[in-house]
PDB file of C-alpha atoms and ligand atoms in Angstrom:
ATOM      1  CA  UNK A   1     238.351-115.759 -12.218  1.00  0.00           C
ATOM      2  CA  UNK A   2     238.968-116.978 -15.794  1.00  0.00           C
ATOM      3  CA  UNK A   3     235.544-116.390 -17.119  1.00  0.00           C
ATOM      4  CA  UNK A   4     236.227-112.508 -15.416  1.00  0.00           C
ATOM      5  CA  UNK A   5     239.652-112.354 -17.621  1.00  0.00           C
ATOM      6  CA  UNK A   6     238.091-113.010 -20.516  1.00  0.00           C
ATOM      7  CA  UNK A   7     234.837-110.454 -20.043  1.00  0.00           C
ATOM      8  CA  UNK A   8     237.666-107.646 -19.370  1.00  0.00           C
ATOM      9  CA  UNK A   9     239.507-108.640 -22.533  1.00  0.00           C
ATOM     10  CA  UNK A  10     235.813-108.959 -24.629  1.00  0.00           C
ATOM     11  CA  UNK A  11     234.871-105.566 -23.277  1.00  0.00           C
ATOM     12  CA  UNK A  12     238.083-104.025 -24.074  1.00  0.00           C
ATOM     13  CA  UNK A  13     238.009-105.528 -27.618  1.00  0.00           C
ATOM     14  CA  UNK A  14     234.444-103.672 -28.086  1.00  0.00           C
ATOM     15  CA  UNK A  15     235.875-100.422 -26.726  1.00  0.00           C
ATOM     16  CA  UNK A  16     238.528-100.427 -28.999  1.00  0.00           C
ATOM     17  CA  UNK A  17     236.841-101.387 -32.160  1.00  0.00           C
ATOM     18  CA  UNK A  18     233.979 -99.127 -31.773  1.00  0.00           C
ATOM     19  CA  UNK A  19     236.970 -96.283 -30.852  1.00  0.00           C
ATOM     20  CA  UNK A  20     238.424 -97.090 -34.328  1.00  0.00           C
ATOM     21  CA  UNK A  21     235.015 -96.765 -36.408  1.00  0.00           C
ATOM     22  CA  UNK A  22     233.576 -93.878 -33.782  1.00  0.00           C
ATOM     23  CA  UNK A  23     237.051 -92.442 -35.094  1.00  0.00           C
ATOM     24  CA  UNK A  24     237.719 -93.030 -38.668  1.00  0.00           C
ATOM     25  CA  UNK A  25     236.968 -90.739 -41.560  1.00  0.00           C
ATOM     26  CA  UNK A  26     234.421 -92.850 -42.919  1.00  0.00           C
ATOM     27  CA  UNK A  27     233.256 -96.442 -42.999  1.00  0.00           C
ATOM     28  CA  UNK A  28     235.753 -99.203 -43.169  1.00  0.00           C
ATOM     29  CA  UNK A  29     235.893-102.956 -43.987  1.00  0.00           C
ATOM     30  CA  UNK A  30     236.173-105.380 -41.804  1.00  0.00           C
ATOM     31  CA  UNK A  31     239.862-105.807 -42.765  1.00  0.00           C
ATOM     32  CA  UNK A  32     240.497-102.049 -41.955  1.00  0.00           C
ATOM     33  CA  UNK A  33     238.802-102.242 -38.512  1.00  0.00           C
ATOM     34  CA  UNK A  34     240.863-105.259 -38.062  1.00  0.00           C
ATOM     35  CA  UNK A  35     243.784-103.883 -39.302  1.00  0.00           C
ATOM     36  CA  UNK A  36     243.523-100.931 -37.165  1.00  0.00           C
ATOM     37  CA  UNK A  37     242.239-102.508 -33.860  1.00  0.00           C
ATOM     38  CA  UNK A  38     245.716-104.687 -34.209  1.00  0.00           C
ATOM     39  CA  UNK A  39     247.416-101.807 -32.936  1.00  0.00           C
ATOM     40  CA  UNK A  40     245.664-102.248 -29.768  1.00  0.00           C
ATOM     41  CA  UNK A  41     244.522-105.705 -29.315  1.00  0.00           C
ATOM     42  CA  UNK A  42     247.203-108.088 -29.694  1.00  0.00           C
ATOM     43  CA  UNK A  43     245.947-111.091 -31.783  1.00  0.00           C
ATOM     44  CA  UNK A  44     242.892-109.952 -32.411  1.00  0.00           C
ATOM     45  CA  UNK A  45     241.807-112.320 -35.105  1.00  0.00           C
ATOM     46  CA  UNK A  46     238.684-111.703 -37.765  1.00  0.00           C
ATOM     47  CA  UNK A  47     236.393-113.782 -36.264  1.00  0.00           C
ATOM     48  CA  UNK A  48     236.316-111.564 -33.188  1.00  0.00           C
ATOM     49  CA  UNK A  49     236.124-108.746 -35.371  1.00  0.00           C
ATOM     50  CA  UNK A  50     232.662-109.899 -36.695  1.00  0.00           C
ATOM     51  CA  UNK A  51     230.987-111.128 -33.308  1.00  0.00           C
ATOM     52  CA  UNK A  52     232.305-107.601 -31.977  1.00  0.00           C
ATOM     53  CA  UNK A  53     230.444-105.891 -34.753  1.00  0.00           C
ATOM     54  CA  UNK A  54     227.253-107.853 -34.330  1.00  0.00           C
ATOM     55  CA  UNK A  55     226.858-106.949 -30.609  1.00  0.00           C
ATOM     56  CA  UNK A  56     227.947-103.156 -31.516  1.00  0.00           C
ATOM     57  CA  UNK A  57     225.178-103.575 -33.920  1.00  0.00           C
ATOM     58  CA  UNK A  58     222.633-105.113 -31.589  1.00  0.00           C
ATOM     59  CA  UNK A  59     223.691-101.937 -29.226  1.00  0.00           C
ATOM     60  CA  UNK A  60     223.083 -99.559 -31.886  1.00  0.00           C
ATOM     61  CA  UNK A  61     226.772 -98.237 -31.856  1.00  0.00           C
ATOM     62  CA  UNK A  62     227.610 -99.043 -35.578  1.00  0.00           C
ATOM     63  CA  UNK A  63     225.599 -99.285 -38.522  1.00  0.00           C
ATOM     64  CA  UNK A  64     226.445-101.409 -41.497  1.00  0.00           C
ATOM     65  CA  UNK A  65     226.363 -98.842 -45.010  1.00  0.00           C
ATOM     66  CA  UNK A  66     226.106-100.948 -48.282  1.00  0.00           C
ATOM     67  CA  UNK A  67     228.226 -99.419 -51.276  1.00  0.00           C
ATOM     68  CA  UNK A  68     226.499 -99.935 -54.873  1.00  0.00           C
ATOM     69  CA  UNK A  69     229.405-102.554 -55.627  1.00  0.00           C
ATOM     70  CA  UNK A  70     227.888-104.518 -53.247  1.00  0.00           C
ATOM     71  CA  UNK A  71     230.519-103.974 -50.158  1.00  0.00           C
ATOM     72  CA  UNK A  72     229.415-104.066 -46.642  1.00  0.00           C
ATOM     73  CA  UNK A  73     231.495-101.536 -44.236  1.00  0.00           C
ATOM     74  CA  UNK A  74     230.790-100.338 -40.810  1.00  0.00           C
ATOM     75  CA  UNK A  75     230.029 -96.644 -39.674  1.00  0.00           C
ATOM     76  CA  UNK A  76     229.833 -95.274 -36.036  1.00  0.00           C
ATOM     77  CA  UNK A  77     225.390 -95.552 -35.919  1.00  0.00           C
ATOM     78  CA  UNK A  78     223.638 -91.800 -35.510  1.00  0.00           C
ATOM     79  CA  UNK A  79     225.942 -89.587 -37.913  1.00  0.00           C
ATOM     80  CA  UNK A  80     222.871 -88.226 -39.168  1.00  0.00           C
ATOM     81  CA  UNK A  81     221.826 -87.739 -42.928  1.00  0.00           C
ATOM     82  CA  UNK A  82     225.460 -87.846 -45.079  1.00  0.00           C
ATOM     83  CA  UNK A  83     226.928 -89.511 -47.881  1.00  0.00           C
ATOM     84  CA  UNK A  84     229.857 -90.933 -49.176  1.00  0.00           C
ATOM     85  CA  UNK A  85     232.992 -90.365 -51.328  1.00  0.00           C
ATOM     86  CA  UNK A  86     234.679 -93.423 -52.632  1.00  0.00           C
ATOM     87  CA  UNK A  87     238.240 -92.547 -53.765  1.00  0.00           C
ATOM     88  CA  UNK A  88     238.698 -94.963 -56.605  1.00  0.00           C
ATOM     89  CA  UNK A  89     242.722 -94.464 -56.384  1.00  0.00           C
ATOM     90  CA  UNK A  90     243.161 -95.788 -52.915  1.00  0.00           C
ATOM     91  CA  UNK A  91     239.745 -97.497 -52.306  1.00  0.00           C
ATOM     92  CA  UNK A  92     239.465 -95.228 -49.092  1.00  0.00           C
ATOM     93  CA  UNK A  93     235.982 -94.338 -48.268  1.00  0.00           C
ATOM     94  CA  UNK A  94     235.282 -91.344 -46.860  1.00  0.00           C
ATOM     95  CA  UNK A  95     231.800 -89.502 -45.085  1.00  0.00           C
ATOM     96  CA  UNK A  96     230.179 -85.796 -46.741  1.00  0.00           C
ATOM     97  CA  UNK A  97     228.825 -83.553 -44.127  1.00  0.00           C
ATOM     98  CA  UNK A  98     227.339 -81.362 -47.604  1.00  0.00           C
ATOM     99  CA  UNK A  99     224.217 -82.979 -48.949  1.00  0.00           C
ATOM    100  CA  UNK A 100     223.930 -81.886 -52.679  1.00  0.00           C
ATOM    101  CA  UNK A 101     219.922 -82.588 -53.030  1.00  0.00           C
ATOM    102  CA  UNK A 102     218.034 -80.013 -53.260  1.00  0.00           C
ATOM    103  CA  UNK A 103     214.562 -80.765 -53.814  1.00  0.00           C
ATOM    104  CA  UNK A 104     211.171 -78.801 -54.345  1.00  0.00           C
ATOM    105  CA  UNK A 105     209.541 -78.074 -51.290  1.00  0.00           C
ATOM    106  CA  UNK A 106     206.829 -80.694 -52.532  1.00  0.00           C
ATOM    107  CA  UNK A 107     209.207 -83.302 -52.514  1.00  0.00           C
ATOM    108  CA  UNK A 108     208.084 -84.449 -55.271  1.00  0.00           C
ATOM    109  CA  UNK A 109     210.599 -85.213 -58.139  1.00  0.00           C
ATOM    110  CA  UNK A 110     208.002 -86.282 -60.884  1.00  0.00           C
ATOM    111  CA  UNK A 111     204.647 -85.841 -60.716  1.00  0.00           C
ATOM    112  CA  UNK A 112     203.026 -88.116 -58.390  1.00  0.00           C
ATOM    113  CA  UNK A 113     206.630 -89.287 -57.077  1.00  0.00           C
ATOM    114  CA  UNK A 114     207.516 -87.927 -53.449  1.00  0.00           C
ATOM    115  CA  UNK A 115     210.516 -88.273 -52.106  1.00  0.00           C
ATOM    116  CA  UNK A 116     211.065 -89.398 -48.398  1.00  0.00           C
ATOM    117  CA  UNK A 117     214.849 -89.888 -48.510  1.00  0.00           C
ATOM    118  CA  UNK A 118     217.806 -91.033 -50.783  1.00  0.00           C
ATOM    119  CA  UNK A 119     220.961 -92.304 -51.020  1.00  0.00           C
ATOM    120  CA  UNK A 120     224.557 -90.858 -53.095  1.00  0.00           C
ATOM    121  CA  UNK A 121     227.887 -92.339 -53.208  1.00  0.00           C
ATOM    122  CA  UNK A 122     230.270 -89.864 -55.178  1.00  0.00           C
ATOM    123  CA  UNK A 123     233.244 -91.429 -57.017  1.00  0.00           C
ATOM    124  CA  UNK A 124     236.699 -89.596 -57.803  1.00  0.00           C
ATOM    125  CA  UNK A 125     239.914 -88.696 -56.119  1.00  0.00           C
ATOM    126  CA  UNK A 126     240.279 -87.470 -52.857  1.00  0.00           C
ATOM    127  CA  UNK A 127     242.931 -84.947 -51.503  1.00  0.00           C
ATOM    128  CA  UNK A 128     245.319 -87.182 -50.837  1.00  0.00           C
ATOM    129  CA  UNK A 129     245.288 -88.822 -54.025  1.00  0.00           C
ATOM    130  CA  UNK A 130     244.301 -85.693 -56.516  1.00  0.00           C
TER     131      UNK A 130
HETATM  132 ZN1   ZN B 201     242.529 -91.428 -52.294  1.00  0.00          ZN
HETATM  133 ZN1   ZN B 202     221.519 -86.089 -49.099  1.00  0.00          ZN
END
């Protein structure tokens, strides 16, 4: 019976944290899913946060993206080729459908240098900030 309880509550913990990145406008930090998933999950702590992530991982629901600074965040996995647009007012990270590259049909960008895929962060304000 208890060990039942506390799959329900582990299951609903996944659904709602992978809810909250499937849902978000781009990937978050662990503190933001946290933050967020506290609307739904009473007490949810950060520890939970992390073990939830790993599994959503292992399931190949959410994908961790790596900034340039060096900061891990979490994205809903399969979006699909897309960057990223880090607003450097309020630190919000948001996901580009556009992809700016265009390339040569060779591929190649220098001679003898073909390129099979690449990765953009854009920096500036976004609309809620500008
Ligand atoms: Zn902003
Ligand atoms: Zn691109």
């Amino acid at each position: 019976m208890e060990r039942n309880t506390l799959g329900q509550r582990s299951t609903r913990q996944r659904d709602v944290i992978a809810e909250v990145i499937r849902t978000a406008a781009g990937p978050l930090t662990v503190q933001e899913i946290l933050a967020r998933a506290q609307a739904d999950v009473h007490g949810l702590g950060v520890a939970t946060v992390y073990r939830t992530l790993k599994l959503l991982q292992e399931g190949e629901q959410v994908r961790t993206v790596i900034l340039p600074t060096g900061e891990t965040r979490y994205e809903a996995a399969g979006l699909g080729h897309h960057h990223h647009f880090h607003c450097r007012v309020c630190d919000e990270v948001y996901d580009l459908d556009a992809c700016p590259v265009r390339l040569p049909e060779s591929r190649a960008i220098a001679p003898g240098f073909v390129v099979e895929s690449h990765e953009l962060t854009f920096y500036g304000t976004c609309r809620r900030c500008a």
